[in-house]
mmCIF file of C-alpha atoms in Angstrom:
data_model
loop_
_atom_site.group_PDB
_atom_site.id
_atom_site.type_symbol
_atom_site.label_atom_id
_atom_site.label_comp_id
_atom_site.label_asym_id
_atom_site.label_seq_id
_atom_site.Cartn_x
_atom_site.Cartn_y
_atom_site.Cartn_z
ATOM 1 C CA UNK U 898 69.840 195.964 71.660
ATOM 2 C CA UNK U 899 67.146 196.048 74.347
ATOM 3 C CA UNK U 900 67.688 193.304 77.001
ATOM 4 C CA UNK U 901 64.227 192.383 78.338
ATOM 5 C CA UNK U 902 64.310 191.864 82.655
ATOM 6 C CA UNK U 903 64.522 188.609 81.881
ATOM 7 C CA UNK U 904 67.425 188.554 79.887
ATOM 8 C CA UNK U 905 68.800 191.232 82.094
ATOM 9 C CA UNK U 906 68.791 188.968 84.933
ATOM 10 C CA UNK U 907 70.610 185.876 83.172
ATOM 11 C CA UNK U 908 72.846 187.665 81.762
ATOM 12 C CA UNK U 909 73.835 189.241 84.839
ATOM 13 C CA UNK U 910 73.911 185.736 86.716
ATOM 14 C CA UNK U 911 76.527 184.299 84.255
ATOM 15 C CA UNK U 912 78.942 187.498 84.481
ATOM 16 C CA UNK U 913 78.975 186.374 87.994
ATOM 17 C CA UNK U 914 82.449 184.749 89.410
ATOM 18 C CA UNK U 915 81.066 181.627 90.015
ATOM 19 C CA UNK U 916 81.566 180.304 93.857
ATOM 20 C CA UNK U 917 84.320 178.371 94.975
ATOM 21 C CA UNK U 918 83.527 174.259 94.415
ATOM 22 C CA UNK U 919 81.047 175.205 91.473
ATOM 23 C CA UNK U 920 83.000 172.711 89.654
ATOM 24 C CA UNK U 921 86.043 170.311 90.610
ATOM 25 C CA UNK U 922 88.230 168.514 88.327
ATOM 26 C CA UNK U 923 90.049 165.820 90.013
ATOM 27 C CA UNK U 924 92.908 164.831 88.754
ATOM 28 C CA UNK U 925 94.809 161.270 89.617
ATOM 29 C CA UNK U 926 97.867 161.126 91.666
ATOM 30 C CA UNK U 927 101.555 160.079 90.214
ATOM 31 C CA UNK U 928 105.130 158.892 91.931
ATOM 32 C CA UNK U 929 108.023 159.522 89.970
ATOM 33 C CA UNK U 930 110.485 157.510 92.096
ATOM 34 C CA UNK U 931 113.193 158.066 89.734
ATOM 35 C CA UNK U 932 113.112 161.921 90.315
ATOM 36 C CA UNK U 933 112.100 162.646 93.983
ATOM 37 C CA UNK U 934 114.305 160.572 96.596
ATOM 38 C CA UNK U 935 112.344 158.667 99.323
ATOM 39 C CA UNK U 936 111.155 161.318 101.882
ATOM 40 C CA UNK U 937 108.752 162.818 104.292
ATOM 41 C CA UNK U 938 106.978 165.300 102.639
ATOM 42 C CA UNK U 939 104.664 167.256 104.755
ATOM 43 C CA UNK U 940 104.282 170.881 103.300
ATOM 44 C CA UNK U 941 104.900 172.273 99.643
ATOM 45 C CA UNK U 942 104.345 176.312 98.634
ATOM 46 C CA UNK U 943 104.521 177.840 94.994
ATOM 47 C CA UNK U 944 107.597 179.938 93.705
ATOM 48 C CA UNK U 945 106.143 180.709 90.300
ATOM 49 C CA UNK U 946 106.201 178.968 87.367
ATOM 50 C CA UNK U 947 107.450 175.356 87.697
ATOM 51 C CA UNK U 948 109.013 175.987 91.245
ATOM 52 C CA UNK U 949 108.000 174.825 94.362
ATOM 53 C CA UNK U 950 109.470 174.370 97.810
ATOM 54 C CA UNK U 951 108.972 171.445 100.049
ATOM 55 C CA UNK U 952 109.786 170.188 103.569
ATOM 56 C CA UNK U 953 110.323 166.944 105.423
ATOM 57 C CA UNK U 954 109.457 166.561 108.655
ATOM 58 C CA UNK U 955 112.623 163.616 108.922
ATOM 59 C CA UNK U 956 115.530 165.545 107.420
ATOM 60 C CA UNK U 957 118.779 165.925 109.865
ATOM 61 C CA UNK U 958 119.171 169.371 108.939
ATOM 62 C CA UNK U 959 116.738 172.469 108.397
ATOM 63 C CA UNK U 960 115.737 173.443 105.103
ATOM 64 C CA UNK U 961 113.646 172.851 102.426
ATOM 65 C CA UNK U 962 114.161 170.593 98.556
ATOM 66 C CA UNK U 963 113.555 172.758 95.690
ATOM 67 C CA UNK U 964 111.053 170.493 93.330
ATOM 68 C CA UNK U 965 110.034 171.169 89.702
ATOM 69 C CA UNK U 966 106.804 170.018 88.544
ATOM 70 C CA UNK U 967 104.961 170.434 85.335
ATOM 71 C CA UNK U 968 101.489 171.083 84.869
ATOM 72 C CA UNK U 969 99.590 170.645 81.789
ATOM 73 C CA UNK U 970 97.149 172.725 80.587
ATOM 74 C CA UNK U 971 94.593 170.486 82.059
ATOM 75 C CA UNK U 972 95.702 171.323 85.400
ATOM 76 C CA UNK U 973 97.388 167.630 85.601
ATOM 77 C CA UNK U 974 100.697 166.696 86.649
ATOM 78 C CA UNK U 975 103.028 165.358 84.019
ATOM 79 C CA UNK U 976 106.801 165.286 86.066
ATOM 80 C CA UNK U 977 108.044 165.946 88.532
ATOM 81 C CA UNK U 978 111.826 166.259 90.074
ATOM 82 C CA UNK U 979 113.471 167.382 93.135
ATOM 83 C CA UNK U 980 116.670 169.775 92.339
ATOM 84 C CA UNK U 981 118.418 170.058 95.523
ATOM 85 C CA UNK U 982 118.368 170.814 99.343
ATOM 86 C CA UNK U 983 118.617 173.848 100.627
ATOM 87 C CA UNK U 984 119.438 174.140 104.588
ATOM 88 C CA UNK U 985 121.466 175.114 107.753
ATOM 89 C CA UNK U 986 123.149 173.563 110.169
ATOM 90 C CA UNK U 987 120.283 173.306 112.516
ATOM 91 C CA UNK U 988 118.868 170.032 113.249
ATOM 92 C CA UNK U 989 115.888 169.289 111.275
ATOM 93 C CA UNK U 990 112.607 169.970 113.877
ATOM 94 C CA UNK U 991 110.055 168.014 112.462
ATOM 95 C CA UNK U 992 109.032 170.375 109.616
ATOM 96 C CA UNK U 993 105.857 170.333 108.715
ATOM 97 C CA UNK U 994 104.433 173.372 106.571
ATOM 98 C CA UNK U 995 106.328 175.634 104.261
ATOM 99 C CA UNK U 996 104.774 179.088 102.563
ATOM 100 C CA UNK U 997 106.992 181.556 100.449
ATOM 101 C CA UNK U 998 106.382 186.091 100.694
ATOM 102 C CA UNK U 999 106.933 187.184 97.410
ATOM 103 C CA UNK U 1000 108.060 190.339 98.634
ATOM 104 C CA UNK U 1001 110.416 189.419 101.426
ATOM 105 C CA UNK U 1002 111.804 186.385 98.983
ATOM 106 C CA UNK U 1003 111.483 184.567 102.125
ATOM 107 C CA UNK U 1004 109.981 181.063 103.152
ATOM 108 C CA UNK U 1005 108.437 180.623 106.634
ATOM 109 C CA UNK U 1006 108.592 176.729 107.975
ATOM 110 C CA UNK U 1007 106.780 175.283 110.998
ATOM 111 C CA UNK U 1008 108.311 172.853 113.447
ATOM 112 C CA UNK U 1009 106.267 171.168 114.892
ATOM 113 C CA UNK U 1010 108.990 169.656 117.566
ATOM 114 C CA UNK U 1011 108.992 173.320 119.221
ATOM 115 C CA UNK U 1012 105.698 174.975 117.841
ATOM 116 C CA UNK U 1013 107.683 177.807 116.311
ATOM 117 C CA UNK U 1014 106.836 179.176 112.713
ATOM 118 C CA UNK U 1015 110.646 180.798 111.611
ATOM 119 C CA UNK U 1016 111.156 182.463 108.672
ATOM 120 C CA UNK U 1017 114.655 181.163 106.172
ATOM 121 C CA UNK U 1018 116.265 182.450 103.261
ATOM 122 C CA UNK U 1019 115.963 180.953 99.705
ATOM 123 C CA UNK U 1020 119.417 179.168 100.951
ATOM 124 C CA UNK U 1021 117.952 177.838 103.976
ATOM 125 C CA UNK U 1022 119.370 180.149 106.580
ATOM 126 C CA UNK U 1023 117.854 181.854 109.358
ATOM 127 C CA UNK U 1024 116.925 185.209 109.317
ATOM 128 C CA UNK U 1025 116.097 185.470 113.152
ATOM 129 C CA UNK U 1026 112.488 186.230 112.541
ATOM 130 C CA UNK U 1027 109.585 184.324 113.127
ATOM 131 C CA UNK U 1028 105.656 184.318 114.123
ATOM 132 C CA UNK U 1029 104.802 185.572 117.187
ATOM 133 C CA UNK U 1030 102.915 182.203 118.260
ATOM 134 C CA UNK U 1031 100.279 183.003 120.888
ATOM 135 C CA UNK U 1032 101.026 180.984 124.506
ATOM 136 C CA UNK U 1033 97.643 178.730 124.082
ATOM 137 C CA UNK U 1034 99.729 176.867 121.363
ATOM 138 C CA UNK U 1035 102.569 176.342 123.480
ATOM 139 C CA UNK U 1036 100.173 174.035 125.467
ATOM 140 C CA UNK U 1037 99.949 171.231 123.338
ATOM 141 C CA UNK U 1038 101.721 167.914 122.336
ATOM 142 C CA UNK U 1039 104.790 167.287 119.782
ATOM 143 C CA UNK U 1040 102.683 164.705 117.981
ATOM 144 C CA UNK U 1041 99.956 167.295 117.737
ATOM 145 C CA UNK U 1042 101.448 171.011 117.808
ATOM 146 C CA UNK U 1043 101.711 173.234 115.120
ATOM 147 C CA UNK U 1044 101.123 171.780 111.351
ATOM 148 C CA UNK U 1045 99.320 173.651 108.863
ATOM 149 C CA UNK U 1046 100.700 176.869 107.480
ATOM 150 C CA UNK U 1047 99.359 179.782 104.879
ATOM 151 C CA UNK U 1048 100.098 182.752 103.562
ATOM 152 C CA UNK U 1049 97.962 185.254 100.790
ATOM 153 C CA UNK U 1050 99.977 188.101 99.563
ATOM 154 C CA UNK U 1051 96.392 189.898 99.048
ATOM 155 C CA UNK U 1052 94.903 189.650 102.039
ATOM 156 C CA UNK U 1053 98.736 190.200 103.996
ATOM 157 C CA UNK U 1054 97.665 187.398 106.086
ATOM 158 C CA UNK U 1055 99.350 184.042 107.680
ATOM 159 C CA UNK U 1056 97.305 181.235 108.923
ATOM 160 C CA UNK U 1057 98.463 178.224 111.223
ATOM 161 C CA UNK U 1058 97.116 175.944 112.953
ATOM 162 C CA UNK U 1059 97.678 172.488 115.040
ATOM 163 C CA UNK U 1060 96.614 169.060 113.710
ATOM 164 C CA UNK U 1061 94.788 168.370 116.341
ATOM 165 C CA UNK U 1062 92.734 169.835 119.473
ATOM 166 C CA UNK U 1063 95.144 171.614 122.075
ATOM 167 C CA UNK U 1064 95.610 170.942 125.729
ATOM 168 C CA UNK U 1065 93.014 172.303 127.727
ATOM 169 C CA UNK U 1066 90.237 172.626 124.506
ATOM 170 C CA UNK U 1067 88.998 169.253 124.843
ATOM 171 C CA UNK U 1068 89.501 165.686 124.336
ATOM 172 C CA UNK U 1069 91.136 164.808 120.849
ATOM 173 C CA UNK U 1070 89.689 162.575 118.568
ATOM 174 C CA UNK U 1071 91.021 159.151 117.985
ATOM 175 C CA UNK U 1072 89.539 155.605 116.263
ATOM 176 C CA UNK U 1073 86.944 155.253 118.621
ATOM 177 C CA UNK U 1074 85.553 158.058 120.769
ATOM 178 C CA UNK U 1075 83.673 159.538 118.153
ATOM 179 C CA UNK U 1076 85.144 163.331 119.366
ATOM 180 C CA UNK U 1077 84.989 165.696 116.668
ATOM 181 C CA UNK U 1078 88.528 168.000 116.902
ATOM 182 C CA UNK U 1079 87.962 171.573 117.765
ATOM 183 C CA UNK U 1080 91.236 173.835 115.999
ATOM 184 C CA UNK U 1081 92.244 177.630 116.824
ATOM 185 C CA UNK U 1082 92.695 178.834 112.155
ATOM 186 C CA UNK U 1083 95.163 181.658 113.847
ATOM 187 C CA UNK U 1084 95.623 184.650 111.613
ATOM 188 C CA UNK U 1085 98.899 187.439 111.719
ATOM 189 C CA UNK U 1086 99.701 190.139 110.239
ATOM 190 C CA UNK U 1087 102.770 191.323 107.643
ATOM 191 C CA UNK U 1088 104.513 192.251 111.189
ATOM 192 C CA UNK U 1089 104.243 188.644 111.990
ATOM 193 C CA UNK U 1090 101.638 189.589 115.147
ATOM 194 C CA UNK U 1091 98.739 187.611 115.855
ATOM 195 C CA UNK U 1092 95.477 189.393 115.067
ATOM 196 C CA UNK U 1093 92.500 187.004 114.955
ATOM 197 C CA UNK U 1094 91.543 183.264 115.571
ATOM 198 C CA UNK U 1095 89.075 181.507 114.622
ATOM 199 C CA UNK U 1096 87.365 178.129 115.698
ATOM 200 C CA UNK U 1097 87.822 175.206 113.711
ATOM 201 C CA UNK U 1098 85.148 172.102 114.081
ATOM 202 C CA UNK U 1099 86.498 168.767 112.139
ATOM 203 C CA UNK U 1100 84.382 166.093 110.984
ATOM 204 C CA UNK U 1101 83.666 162.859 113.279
ATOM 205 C CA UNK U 1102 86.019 160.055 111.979
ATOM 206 C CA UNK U 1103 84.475 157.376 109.850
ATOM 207 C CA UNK U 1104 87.023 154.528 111.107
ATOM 208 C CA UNK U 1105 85.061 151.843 112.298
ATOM 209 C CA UNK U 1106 85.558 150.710 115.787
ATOM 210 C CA UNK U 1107 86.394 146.754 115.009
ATOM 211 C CA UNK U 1108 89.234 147.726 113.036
ATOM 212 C CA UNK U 1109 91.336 148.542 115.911
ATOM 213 C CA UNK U 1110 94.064 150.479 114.077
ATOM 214 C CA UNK U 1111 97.404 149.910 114.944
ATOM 215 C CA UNK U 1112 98.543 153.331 114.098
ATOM 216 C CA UNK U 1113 95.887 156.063 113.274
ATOM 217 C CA UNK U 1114 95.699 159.970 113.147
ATOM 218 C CA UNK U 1115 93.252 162.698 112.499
ATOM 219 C CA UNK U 1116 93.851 166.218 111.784
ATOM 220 C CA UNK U 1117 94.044 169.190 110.001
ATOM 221 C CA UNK U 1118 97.336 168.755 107.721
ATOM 222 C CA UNK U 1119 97.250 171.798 105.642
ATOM 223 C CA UNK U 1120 95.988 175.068 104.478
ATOM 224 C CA UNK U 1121 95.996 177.348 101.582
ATOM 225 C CA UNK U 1122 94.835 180.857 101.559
ATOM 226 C CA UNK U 1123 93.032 182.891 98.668
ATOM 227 C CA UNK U 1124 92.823 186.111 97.347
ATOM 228 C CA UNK U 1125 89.356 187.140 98.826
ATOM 229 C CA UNK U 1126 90.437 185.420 102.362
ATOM 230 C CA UNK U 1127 89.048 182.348 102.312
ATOM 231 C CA UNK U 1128 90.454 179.593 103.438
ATOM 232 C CA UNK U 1129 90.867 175.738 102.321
ATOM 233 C CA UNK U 1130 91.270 173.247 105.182
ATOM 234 C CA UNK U 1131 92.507 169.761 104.236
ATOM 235 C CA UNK U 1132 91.390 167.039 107.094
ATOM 236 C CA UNK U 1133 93.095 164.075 106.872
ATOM 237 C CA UNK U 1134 92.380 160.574 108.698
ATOM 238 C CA UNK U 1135 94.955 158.122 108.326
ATOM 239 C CA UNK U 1136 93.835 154.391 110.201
ATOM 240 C CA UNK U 1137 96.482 151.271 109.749
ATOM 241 C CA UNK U 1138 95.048 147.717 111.076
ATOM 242 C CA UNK U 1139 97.854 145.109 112.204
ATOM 243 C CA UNK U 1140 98.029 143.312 109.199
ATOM 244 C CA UNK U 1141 98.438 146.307 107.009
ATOM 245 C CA UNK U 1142 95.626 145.441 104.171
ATOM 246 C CA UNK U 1143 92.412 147.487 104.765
ATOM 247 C CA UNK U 1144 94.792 150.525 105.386
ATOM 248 C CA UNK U 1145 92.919 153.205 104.674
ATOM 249 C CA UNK U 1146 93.568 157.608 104.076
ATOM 250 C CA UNK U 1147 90.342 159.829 103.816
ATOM 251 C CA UNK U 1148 91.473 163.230 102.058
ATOM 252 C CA UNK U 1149 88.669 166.297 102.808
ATOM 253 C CA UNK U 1150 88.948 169.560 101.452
ATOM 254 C CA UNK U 1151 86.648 172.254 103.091
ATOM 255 C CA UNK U 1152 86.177 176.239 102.388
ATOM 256 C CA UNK U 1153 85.370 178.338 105.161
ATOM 257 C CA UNK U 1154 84.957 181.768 105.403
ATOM 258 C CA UNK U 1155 86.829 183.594 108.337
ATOM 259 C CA UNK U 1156 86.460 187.342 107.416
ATOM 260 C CA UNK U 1157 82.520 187.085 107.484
ATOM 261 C CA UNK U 1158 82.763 185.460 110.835
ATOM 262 C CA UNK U 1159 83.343 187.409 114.644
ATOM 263 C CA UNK U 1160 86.167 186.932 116.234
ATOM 264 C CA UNK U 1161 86.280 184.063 118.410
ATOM 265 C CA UNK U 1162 86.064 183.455 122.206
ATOM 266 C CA UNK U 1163 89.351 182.582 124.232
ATOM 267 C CA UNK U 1164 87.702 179.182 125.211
ATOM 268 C CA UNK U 1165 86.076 176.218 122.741
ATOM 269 C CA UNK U 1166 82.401 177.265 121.902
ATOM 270 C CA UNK U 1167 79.575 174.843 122.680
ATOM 271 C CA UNK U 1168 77.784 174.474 120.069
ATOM 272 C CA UNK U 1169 77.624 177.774 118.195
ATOM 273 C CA UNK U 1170 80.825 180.018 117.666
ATOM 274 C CA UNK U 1171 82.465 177.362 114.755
ATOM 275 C CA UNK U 1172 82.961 178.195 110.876
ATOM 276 C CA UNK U 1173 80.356 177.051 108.671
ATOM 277 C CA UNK U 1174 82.732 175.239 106.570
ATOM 278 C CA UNK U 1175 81.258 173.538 102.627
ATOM 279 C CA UNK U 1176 83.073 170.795 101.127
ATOM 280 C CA UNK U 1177 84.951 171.372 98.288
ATOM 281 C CA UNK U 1178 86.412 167.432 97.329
ATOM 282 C CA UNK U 1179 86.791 164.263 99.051
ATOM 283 C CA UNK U 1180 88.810 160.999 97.921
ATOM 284 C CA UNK U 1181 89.911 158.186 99.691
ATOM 285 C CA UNK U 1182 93.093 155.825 99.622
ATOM 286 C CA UNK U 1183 94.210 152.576 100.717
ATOM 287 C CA UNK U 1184 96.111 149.187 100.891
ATOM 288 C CA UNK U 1185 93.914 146.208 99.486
ATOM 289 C CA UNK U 1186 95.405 142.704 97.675
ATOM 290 C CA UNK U 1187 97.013 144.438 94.822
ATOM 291 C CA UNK U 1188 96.601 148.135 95.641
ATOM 292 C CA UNK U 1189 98.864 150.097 97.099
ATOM 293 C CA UNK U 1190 97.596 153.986 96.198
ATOM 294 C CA UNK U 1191 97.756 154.683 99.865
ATOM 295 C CA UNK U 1192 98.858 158.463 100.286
ATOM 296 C CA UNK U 1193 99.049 160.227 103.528
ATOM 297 C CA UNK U 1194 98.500 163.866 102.099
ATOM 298 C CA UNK U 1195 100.309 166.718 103.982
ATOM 299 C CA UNK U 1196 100.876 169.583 101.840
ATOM 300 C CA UNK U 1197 98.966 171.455 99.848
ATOM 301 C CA UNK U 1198 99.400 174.540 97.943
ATOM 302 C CA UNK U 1199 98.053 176.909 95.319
ATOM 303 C CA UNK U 1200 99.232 176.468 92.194
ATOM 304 C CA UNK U 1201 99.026 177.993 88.936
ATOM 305 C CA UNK U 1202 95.881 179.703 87.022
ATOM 306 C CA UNK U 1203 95.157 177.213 83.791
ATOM 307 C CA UNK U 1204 93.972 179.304 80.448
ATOM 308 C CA UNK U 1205 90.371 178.666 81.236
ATOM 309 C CA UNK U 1206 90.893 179.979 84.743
ATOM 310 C CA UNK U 1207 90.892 176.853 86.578
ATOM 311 C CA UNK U 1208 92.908 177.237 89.908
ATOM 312 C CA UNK U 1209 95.046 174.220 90.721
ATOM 313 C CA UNK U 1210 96.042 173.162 93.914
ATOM 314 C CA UNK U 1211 98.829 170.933 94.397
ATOM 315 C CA UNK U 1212 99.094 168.401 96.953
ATOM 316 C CA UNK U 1213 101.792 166.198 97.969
ATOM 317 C CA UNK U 1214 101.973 163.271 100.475
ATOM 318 C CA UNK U 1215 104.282 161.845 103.514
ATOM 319 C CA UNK U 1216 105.581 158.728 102.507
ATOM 320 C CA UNK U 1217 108.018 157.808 105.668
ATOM 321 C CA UNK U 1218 111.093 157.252 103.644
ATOM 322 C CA UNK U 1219 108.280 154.941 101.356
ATOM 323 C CA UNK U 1220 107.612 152.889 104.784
ATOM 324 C CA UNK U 1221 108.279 149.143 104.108
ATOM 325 C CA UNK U 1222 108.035 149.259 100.285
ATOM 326 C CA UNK U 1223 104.579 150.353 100.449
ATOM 327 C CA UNK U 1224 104.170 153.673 100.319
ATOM 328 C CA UNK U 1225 104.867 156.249 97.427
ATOM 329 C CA UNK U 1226 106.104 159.950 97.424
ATOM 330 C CA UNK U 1227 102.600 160.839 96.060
ATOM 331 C CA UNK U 1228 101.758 164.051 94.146
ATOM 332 C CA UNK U 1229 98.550 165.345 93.011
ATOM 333 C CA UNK U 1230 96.048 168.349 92.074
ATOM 334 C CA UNK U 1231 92.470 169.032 91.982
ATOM 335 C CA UNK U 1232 91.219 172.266 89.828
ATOM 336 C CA UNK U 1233 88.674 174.129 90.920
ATOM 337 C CA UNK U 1234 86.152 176.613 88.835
#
């Protein structure tokens, strides 16, 4: 059959992969209380299969829970259950992200109490190794240092990154200056060497100045590498008036492109110099008169490929030990086409 140019040209268009955020299926979020003991759940990577590993950034002792969650074939979560700690006899450092290398069999973990990114064993121990963490990130705060954390066996990359802006890049953002967080996306190599940063420019936050928030945070909480080396970039902002109700959690997730980028300067760009970054989903959370969805979302991961080849990505939330009653050991996924 003869295609006319025409044809040629649709037909061509369709057998394209289609870009990433063409279409998002959101799915809701689920607790299963009865399964998955009251924690702190800041990071989560894929083993394969129904395997994950997750870490706590309030357990006594380093290591990670082994959790197994089903997925349907929709891409949504139907259970969930936490089989077991895995650890050492170090005391816990305020984990925060967690990804696994296939070929090593190895998990890396940050702590964000000494901005070190160290690699364990699938029993929790120590190796010895870890990133070689560049001396700018050394510079910032406990409450802020190291968070997010990556790895793509295709592209033999890690990514990490802080939550917030470090010491000496400008002033961080809080409920009402307005500042937009500038982040160092740091890249290494299989050797675990640093080999490439890029800047980072977060949205403005959206809390509204008369709420005075007794507790509030913005940052970057996770990342998850792909195959072709982008990047997503969850940006979380987390406000909490006195009384509680009007609570709120805004959830972004942005794709940005590092690889078609230069590399950046040692020092914060002006105005140019920061990742064109497109939104991929957006959802929001809170505490009203009888809801209490709130979920502080920390981790994300990739998950698996569905039979239509939808890519989930699996989320998970902090709780704090379900803080006064209120708050839920969340999970969740989004699909993406």
């Amino acid at each position: 059959m003869r295609l006319t140019f025409i044809q040629f040209i649709f037909w061509t268009w369709l057998l394209l992969p289609m870009p990433l955020g063409a279409q998002v299926v959101e799915h809701e979020q689920h607790a299963f209380p009865e399964d998955i003991p009251a924690g702190g759940y800041s990071g989560i990577t894929w083993l394969g299969e129904n395997r994950y590993a997750v870490v706590s950034d309030n357990t006594e002792r380093e290591g990670f829970f082994l959790f197994n969650i089903q997925i349907n074939s929709k891409g949504d979560i139907v259970s969930a259950k936490c089989m077991g700690f895995k650890g050492n006899n170090g005391q816990g450092r305020d984990n925060e992200g967690i990804t696994w290398r296939k070929k090593t069999n190895t998990l890396f973990v940050t702590r964000e109490r000494d901005n070190q990114v160290v690699e364990l064993n699938m029993e929790g121990k120590l190796t010895g190794r870890k990133l070689d963490i560049p001396k700018v990130f050394q510079g910032t705060t406990k409450a802020y240092g190291l968070e997010a954390l990556t790895y793509n066996a295709a592209t033999h990359r890690f990514w990490v990154t802080s939550e917030s802006t470090l010491n000496g890049d400008g002033e961080r953002a809080n409920s009402t200056n307005g500042v937009k967080n500038a982040l160092r996306l740091q890249a290494f190599n299989e050797n675990l060497k640093p080999v490439a940063h890029y800047w980072y420019l977060m949205d403005e936050p959206e809390c509204e100045a008369e709420m005075h928030p007794q507790s509030y945070a913005m940052g970057v909480s996770a990342l998850t590498a792909l195959d072709d080396g982008r990047l997503l970039v969850l940006e979380r902002e987390f406000a909490v008036p006195q009384a509680k109700l009007g609570a709120f959690v805004n959830c972004k997730i942005y794709e940005v492109k590092p690889q078609q980028n230069q590399r950046a300067s040692s020092t914060r760009p002006k105005k140019d110099g920061f990742l064109q970054k497109k939104l991929v989903a957006e959802w929001m959370t809170a505490i009203g008169l009888l809801d209490f969805s709130i979920a502080n979302y920390e981790g994300m991961c990739l998950g698996p490929k569905l039979p239509d080849g939808g890519q989930v990505i699996v989320l998970i939330a902090d709780s704090q030990n379900q803080y006064a009653g209120i708050l839920s050991d969340w999970l969740k996924t989004i699909v993406i086409y």
